[in-house]
Tab-separated table of C-alpha atoms in Angstrom:
chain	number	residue	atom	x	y	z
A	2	UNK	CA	-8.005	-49.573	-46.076
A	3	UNK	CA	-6.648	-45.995	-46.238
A	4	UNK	CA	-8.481	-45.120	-43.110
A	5	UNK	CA	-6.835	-48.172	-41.444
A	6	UNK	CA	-3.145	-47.037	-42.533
A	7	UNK	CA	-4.217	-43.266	-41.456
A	8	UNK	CA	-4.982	-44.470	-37.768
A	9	UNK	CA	-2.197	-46.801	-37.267
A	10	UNK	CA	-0.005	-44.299	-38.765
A	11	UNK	CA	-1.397	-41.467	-35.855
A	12	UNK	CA	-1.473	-44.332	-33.111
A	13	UNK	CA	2.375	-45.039	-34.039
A	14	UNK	CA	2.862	-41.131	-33.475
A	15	UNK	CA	1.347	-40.951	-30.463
A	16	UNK	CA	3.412	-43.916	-28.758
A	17	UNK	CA	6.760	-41.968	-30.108
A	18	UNK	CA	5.733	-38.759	-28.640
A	19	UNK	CA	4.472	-41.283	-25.292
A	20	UNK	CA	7.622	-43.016	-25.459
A	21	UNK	CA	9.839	-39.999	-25.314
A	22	UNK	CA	7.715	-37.910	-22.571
A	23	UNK	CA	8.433	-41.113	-20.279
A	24	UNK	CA	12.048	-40.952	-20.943
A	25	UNK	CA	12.222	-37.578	-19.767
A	26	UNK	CA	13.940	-37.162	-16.171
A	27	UNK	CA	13.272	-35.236	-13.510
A	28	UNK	CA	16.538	-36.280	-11.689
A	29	UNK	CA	17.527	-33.076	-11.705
A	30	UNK	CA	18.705	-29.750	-9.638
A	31	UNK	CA	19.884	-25.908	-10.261
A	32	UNK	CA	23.107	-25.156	-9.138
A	33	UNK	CA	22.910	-21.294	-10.047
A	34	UNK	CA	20.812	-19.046	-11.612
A	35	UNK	CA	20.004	-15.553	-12.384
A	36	UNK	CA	17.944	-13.363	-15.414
A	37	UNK	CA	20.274	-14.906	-17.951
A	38	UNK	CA	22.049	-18.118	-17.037
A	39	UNK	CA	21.098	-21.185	-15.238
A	40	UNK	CA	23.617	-23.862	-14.558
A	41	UNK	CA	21.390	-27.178	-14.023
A	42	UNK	CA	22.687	-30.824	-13.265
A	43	UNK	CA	20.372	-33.553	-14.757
A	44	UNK	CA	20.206	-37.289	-15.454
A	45	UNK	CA	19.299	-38.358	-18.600
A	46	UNK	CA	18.109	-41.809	-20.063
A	47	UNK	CA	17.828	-43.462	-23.464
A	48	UNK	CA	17.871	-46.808	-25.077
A	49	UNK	CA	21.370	-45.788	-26.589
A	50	UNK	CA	24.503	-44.620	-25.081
A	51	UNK	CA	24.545	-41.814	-27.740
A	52	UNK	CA	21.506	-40.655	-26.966
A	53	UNK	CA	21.687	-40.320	-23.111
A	54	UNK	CA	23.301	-36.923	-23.001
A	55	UNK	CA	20.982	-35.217	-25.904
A	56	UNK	CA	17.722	-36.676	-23.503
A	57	UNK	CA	19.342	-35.093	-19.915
A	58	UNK	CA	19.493	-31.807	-21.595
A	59	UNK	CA	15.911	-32.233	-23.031
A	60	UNK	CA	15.081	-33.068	-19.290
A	61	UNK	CA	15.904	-29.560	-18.499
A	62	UNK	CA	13.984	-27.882	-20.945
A	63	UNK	CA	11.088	-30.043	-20.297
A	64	UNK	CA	11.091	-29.575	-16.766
A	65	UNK	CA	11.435	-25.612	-16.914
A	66	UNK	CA	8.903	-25.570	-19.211
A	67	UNK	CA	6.543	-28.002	-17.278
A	68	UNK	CA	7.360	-28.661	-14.335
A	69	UNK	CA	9.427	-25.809	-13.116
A	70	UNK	CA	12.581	-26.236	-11.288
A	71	UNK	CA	13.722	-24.993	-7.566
A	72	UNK	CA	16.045	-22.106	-8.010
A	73	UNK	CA	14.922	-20.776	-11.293
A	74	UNK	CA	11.576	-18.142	-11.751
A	75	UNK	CA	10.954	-19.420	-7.895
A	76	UNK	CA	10.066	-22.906	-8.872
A	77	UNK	CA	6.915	-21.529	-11.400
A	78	UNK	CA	6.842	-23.264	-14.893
A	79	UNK	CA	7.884	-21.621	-17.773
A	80	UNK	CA	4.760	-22.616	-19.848
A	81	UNK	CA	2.040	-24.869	-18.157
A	82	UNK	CA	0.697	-26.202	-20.759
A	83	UNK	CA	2.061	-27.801	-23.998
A	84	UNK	CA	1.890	-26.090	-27.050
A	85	UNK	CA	2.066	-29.175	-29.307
A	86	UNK	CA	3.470	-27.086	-32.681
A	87	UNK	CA	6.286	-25.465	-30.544
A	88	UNK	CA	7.522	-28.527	-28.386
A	89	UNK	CA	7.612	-30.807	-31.290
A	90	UNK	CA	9.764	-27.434	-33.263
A	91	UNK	CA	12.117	-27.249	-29.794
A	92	UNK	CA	12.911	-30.165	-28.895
A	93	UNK	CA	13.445	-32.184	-32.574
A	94	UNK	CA	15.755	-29.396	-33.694
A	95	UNK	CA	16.155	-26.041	-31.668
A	96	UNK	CA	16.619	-26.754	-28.344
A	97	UNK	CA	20.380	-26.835	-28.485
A	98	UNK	CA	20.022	-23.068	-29.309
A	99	UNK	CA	19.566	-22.361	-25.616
A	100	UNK	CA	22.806	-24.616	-23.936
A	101	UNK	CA	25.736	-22.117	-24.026
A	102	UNK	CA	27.701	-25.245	-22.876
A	103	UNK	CA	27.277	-28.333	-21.141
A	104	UNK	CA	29.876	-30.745	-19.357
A	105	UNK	CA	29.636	-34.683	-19.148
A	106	UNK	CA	30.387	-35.701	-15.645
A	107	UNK	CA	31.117	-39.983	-17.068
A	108	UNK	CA	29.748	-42.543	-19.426
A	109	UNK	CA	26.653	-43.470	-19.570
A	110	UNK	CA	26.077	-46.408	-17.778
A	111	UNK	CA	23.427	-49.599	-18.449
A	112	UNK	CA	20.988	-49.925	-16.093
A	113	UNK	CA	19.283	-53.148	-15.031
A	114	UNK	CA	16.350	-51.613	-17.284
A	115	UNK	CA	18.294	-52.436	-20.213
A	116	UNK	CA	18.795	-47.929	-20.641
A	117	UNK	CA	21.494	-45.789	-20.527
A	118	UNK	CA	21.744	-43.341	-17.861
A	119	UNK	CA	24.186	-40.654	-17.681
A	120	UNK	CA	24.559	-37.138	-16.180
A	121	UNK	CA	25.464	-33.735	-17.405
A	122	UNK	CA	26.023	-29.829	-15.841
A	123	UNK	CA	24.563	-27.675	-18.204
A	124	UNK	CA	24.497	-24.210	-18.954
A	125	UNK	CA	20.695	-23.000	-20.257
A	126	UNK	CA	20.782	-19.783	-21.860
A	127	UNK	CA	17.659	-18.950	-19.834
A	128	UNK	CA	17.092	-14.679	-20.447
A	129	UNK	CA	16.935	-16.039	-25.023
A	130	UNK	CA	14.886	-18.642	-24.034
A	131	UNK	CA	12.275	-16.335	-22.198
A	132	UNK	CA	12.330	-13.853	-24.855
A	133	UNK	CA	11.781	-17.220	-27.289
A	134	UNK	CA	8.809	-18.041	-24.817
A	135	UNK	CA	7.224	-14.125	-24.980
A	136	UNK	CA	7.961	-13.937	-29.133
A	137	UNK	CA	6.033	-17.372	-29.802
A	138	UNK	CA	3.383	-15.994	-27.133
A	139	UNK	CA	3.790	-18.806	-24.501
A	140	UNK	CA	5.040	-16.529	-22.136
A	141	UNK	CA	4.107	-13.426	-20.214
A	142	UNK	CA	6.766	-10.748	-19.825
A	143	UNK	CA	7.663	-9.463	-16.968
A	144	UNK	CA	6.217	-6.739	-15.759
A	145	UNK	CA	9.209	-4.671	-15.074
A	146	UNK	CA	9.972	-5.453	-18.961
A	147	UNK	CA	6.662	-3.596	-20.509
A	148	UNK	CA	6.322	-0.871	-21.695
A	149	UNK	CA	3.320	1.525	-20.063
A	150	UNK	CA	0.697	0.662	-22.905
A	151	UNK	CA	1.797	-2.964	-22.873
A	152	UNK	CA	1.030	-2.754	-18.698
A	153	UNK	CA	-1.785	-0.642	-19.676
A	154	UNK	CA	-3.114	-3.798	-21.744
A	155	UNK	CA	-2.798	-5.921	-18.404
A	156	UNK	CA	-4.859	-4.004	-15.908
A	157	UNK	CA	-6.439	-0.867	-15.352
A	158	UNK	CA	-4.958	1.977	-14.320
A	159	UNK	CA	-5.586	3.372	-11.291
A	160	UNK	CA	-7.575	6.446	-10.391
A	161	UNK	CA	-5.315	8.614	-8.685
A	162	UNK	CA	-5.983	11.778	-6.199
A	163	UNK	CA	-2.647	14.297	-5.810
A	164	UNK	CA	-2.148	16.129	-2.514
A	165	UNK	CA	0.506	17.592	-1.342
A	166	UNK	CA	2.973	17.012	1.365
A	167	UNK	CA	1.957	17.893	5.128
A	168	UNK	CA	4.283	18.331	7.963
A	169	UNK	CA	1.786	18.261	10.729
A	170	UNK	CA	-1.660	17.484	11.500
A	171	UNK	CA	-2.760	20.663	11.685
A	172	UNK	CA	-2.245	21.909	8.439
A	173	UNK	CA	-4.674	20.617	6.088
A	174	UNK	CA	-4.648	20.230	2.169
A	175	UNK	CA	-7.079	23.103	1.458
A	176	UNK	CA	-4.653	25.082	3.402
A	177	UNK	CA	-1.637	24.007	2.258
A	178	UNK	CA	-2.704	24.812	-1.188
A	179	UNK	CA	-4.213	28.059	-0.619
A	180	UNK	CA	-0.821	29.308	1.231
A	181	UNK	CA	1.935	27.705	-0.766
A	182	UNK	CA	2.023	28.720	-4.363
A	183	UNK	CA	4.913	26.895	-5.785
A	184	UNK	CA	3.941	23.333	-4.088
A	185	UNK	CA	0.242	24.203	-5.586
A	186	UNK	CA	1.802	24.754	-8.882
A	187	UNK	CA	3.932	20.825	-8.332
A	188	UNK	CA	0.332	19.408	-7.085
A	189	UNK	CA	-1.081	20.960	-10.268
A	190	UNK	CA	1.527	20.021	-12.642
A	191	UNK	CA	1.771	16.196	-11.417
A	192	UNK	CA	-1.850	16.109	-11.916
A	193	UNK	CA	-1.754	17.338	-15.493
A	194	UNK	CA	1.225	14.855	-15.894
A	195	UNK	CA	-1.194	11.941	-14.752
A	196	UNK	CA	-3.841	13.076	-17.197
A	197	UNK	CA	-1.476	13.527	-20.305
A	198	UNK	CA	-0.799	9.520	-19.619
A	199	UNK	CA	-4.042	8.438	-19.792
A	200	UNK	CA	-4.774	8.233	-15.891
A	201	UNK	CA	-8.089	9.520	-14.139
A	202	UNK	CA	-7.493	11.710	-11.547
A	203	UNK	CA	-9.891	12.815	-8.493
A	204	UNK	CA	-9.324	16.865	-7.666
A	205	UNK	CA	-8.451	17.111	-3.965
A	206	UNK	CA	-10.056	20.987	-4.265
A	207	UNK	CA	-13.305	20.021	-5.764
A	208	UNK	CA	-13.650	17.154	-3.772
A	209	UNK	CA	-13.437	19.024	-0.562
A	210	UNK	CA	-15.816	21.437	-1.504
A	211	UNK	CA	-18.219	18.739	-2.299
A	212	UNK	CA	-17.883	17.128	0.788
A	213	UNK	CA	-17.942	20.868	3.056
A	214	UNK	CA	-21.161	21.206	1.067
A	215	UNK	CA	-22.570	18.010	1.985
A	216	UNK	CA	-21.518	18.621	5.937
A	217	UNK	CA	-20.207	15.180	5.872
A	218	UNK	CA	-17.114	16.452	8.010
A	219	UNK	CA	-17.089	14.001	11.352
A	220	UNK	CA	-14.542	16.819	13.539
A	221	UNK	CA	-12.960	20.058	12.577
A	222	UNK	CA	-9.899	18.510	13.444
A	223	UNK	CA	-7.615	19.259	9.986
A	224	UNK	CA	-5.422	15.725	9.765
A	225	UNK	CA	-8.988	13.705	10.225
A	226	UNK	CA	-10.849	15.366	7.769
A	227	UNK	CA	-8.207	15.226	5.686
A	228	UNK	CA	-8.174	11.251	5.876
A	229	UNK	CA	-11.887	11.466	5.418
A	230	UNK	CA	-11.361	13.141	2.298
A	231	UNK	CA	-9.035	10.791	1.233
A	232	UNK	CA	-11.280	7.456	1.388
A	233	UNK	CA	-14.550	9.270	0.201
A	234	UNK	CA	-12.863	10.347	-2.670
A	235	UNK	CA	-13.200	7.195	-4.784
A	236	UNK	CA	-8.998	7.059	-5.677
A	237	UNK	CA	-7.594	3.810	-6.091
A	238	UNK	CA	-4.530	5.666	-5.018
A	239	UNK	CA	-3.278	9.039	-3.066
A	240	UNK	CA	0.368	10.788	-4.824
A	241	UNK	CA	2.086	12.888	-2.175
A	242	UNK	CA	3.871	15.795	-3.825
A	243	UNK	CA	6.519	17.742	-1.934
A	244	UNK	CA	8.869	20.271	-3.669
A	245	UNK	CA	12.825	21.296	-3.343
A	246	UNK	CA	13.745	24.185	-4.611
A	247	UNK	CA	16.847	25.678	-5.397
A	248	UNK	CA	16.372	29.009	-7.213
A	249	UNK	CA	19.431	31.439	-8.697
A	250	UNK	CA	19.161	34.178	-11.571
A	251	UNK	CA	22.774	34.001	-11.651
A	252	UNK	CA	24.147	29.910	-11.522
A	253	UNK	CA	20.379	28.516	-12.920
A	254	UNK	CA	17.515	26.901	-10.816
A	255	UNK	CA	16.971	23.253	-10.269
A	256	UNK	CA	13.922	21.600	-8.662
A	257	UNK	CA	13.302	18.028	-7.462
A	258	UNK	CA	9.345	16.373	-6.836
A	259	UNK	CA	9.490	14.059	-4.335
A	260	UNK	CA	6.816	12.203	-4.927
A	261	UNK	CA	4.893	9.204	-2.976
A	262	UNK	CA	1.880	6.837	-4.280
A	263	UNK	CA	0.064	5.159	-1.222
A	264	UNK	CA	-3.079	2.833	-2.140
A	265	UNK	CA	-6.099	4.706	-0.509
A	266	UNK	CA	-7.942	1.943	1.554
A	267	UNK	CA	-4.724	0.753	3.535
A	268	UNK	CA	-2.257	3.233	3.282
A	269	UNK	CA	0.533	0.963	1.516
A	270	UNK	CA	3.474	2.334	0.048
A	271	UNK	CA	3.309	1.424	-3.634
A	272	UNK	CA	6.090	3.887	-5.065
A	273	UNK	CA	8.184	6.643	-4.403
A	274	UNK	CA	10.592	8.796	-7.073
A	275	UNK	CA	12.978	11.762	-6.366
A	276	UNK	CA	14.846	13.112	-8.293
A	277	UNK	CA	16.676	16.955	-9.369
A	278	UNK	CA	16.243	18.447	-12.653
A	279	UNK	CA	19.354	19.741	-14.688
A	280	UNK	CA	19.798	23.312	-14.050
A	281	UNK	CA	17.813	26.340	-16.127
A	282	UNK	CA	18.279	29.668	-16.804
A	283	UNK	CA	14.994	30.375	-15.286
A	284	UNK	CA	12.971	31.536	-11.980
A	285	UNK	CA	9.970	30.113	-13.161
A	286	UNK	CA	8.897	27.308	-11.063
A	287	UNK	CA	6.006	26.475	-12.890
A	288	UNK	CA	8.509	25.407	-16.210
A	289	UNK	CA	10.888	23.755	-13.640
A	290	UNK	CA	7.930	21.432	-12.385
A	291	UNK	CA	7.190	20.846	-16.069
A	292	UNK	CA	10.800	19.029	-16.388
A	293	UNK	CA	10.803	17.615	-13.579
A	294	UNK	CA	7.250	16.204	-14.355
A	295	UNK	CA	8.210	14.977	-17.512
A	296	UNK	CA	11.522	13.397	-15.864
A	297	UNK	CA	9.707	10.779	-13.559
A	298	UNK	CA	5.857	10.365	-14.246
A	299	UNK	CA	6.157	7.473	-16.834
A	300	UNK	CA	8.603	6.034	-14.383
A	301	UNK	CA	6.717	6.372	-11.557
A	302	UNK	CA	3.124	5.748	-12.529
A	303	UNK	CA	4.870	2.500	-14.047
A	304	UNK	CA	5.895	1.499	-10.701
A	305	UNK	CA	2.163	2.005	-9.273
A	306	UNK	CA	1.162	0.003	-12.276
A	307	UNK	CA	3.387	-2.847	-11.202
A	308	UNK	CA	2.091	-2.729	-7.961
A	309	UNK	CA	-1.424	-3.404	-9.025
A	310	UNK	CA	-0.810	-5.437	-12.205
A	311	UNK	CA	0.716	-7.907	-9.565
A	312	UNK	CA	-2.372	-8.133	-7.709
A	313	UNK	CA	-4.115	-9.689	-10.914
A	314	UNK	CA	-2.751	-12.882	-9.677
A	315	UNK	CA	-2.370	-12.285	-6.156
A	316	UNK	CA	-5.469	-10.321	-5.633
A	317	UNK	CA	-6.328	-7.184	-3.523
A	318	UNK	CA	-6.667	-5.769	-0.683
A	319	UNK	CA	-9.580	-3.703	0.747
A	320	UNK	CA	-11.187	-2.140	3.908
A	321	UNK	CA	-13.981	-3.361	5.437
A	322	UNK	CA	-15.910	-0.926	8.261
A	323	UNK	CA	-18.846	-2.248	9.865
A	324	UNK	CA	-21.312	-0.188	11.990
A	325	UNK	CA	-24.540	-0.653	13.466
A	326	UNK	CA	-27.795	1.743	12.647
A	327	UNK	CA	-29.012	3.778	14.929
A	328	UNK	CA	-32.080	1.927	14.886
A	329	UNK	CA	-30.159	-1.539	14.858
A	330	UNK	CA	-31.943	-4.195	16.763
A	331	UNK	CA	-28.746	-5.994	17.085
A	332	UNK	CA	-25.386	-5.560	18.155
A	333	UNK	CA	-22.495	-6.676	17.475
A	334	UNK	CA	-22.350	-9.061	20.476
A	335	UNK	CA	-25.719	-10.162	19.671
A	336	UNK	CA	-26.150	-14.079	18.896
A	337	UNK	CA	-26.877	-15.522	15.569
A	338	UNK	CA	-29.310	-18.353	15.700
A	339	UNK	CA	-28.790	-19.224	19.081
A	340	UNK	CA	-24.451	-19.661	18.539
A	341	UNK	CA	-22.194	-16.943	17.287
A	342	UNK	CA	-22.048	-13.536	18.147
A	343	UNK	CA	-22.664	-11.232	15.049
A	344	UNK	CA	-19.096	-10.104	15.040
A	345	UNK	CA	-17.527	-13.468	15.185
A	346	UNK	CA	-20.396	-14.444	12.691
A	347	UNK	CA	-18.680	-11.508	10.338
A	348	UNK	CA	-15.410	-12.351	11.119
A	349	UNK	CA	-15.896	-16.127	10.307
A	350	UNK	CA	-17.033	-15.554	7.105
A	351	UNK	CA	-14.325	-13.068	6.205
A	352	UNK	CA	-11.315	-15.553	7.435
A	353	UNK	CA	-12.751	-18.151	5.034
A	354	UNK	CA	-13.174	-15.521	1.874
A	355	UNK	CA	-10.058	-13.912	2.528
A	356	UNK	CA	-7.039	-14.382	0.267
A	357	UNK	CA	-5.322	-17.436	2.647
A	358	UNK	CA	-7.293	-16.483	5.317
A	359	UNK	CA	-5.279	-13.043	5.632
A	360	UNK	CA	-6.975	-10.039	6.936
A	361	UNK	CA	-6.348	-7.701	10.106
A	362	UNK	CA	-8.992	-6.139	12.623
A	363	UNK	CA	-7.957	-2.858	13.615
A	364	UNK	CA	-10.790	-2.396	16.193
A	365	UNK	CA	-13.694	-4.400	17.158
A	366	UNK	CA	-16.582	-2.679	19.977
A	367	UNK	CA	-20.155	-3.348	20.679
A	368	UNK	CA	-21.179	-1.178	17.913
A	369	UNK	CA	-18.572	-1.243	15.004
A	370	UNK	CA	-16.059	-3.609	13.467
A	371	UNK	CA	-13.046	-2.610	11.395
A	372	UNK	CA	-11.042	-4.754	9.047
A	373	UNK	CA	-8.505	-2.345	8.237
A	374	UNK	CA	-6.726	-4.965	5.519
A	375	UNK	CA	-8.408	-7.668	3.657
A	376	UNK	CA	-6.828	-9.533	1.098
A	377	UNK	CA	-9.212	-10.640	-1.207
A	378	UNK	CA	-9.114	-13.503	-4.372
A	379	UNK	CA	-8.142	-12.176	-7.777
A	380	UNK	CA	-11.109	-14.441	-8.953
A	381	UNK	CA	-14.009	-16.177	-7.986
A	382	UNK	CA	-14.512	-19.923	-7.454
A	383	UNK	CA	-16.340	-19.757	-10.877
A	384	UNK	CA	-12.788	-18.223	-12.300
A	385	UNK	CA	-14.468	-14.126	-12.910
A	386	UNK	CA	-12.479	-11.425	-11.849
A	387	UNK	CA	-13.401	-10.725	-7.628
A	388	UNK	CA	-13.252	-7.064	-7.526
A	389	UNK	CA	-14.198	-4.831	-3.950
A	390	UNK	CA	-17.685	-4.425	-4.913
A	391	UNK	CA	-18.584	-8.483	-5.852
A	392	UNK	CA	-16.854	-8.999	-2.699
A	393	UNK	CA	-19.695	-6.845	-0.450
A	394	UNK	CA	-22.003	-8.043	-2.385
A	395	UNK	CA	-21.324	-11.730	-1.417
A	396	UNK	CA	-21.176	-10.745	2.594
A	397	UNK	CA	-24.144	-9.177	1.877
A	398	UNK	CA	-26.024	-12.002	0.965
A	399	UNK	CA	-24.714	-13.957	3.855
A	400	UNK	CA	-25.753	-12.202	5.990
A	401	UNK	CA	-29.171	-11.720	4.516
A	402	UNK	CA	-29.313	-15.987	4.528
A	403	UNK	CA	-28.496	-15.236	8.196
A	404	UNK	CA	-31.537	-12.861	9.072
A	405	UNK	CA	-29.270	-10.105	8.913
A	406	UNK	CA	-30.485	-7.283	6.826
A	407	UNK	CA	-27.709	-4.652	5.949
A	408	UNK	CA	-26.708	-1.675	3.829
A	409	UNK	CA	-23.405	-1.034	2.008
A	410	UNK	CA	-21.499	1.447	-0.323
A	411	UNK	CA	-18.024	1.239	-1.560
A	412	UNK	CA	-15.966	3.528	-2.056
A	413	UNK	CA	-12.642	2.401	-4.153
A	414	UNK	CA	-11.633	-0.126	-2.093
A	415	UNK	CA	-13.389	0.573	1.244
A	416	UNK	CA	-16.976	-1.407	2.316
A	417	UNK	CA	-19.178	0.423	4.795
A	418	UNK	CA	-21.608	-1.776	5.462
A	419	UNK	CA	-24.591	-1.125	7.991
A	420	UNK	CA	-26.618	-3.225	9.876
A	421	UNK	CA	-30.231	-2.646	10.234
């Protein structure tokens, strides 16, 4: 018998908690909106006249929650899902917390469905009920709203390579450094400034020697090898250090880094920072880099972490170079069981794995293939993280279903793949 009361007690719940989710509206629009405020116009319907204006403001919160609404965070949802504990807190008791003010337009008015329908303009209180969202862990923040370990929390941190700033081709890296002792000292100093934050860092020097040792140079041409250097080095991102000076024993010195983070594989601007320290009664430019380090690197390595945090849910993007062995059977225009040739057969598969299908060839010839952008999932079809190396793997395998055997290494975010 008490088992009988218990489950028509629940079942009477449930058809409330039904009842009112139907009466919800989504006759609704945004007039304005920004960070803080949104000004939204809904309908709202109930079986009594008093109750019509109380249910068109719950429509709002129900639909930003839910639903999402055009005009405010770009249509997304404030939560997705319903947290059960929260809604049934918010909307028997708090939700009024969040209307700064709200305007009737007329009475409600009895519809043909025997309910009250009425309309109101309200203003939603929307930067408190965000924070209300991120405190009872429904929400994300923003990115631009963390702090670096928070970010730090949310993805990896890049490894980073500093270099500094070339006006020509000619001059190379090695050079630059070797000549120019105050810009060695800013390459030097940004580099410790990385490491003090927690970031790995690739040395441009060591690297180089590394790579003169192996006689992997392709030309002695200065600019190329320096772009060689750059996507053999394994850095998720290259910082481009120049320095200002303005030096004076008598009025005090200032310097400014002017600084630039591209992402290795493509080249992509993902942050820049300049800025002038105060001035010092000092010649030294290796204390002036030290302010003007410890002026902008949180800043700035923040805005690289943005950059890449984002791609979490938008995914990445990566090179992909394709060559041909020198003892290739095939080539690239070679046909693949009887149909496709073997670059079309590449490309095909990289249009459908592709991020929307969006990827660019910078150069396609009988004997290579470059994709010199690929933007790839954030995760697999089976939901796991789809990073540059599961992503060779997978061509790999096609083509090996294909009677295409193959070779590959990545490095950061480039594929070199081979064909045998």
């Amino acid at each position: 018998m008490k088992l009988r009361i218990l489950l028509l007690s629940l079942l009477a719940t449930y058809t409330i908690h039904l009842t009112a989710q139907e009466l919800y509206s989504n006759d609704l629009f945004c007039v304005k909106a920004d960070n803080n405020l949104a000004v939204i116009a809904a309908s709202g319907i109930a079986e009594k006249k008093k109750d019509v204006y109380s249910m068109a403001l719950k429509s709002i919160f129900n639909a930003l929650f839910l639903n999402g609404i055009d005009g405010v965070e770009n249509g997304r949802p404030l939560v997705g899902k319903e947290d059960s504990y929260y809604m049934n807190q918010f909307f028997n008791s708090r939700y009024m917390l969040f209307v700064k003010n709200y305007e009737t337009v007329e009475e409600p008015v009895r519809q043909s469905s025997r309910l009250y329908k009425g309309t109101v303009t309200a203003q939603i209180l929307l930067g408190a009920l965000k924070k209300d969202l991120i405190r009872n862990k429904l929400m994300t923040k923003p990115m631009e709203e963390m702090s670096m370990e928070e970010t730090r929390q949310q993805v990896a941190l890049p490894t980073i390579m500093v270099v500094p700033y070339k006006s020509n081709d000619r001059s190379s890296y090695a050079g630059i450094l070797k000549n120019d002792f105050d810009l060695r000292v800013a390459v030097s100093t940004v580099k410790e400034g990385f490491v003090k934050l927690g970031v790995k860092t690739v040395a441009a020097e060591g690297k180089q020697a590394g790579t003169l040792r192996a006689s992997e140079w392709e030309s002695k041409n200065a600019d190329s090898n320096d772009k060689q250097l750059l996507m053999n080095s394994g850095a998720d991102v290259y910082v481009i250090v120049d320095l200002q000076k303005d030096i004076s024993a008598t009025s005090g010195s200032r310097v400014s880094l002017i600084m630039t983070a591209r992402e290795t594989a493509t080249g992509i601007d993902l942050a820049s920072r300049k800025s002038w320290t105060n001035r010092f009664r000092t010649t030294d430019v290796d204390k002036l880099c030290a302010y003007a380090a410890q002026d902008v690197l949180d800043g700035f390595l923040k805005d690289i972490s943005k950059e890449f945090a984002r791609r979490v849910q938008q995914g990445n993007t990566i090179v992909l170079r394709v060559s041909l062995a020198d003892n290739a059977v095939n080539t690239m225009n070679s046909r693949i069981n009887g149909s496709t040739t073997l670059s079309a057969h590449i490309r095909n598969w990289v249009r459908k794995n592709a991020q929307g299908g969006r990827y660019h060839i910078q150069g396609a010839v009988d004997d290579s293939l470059i994709f010199d952008s690929i933007q790839i999932p954030a995760k697999d079809s089976d939901g796991l993280p789809m990073d540059c190396i599961t992503f060779a793997d997978n061509l790999v395998n096609y083509l090996n279903d294909s009677g295409i055997d193959s070779e590959h290494r990545v490095d950061g975010s480039t594929i070199y793949l081979t064909i045998q």
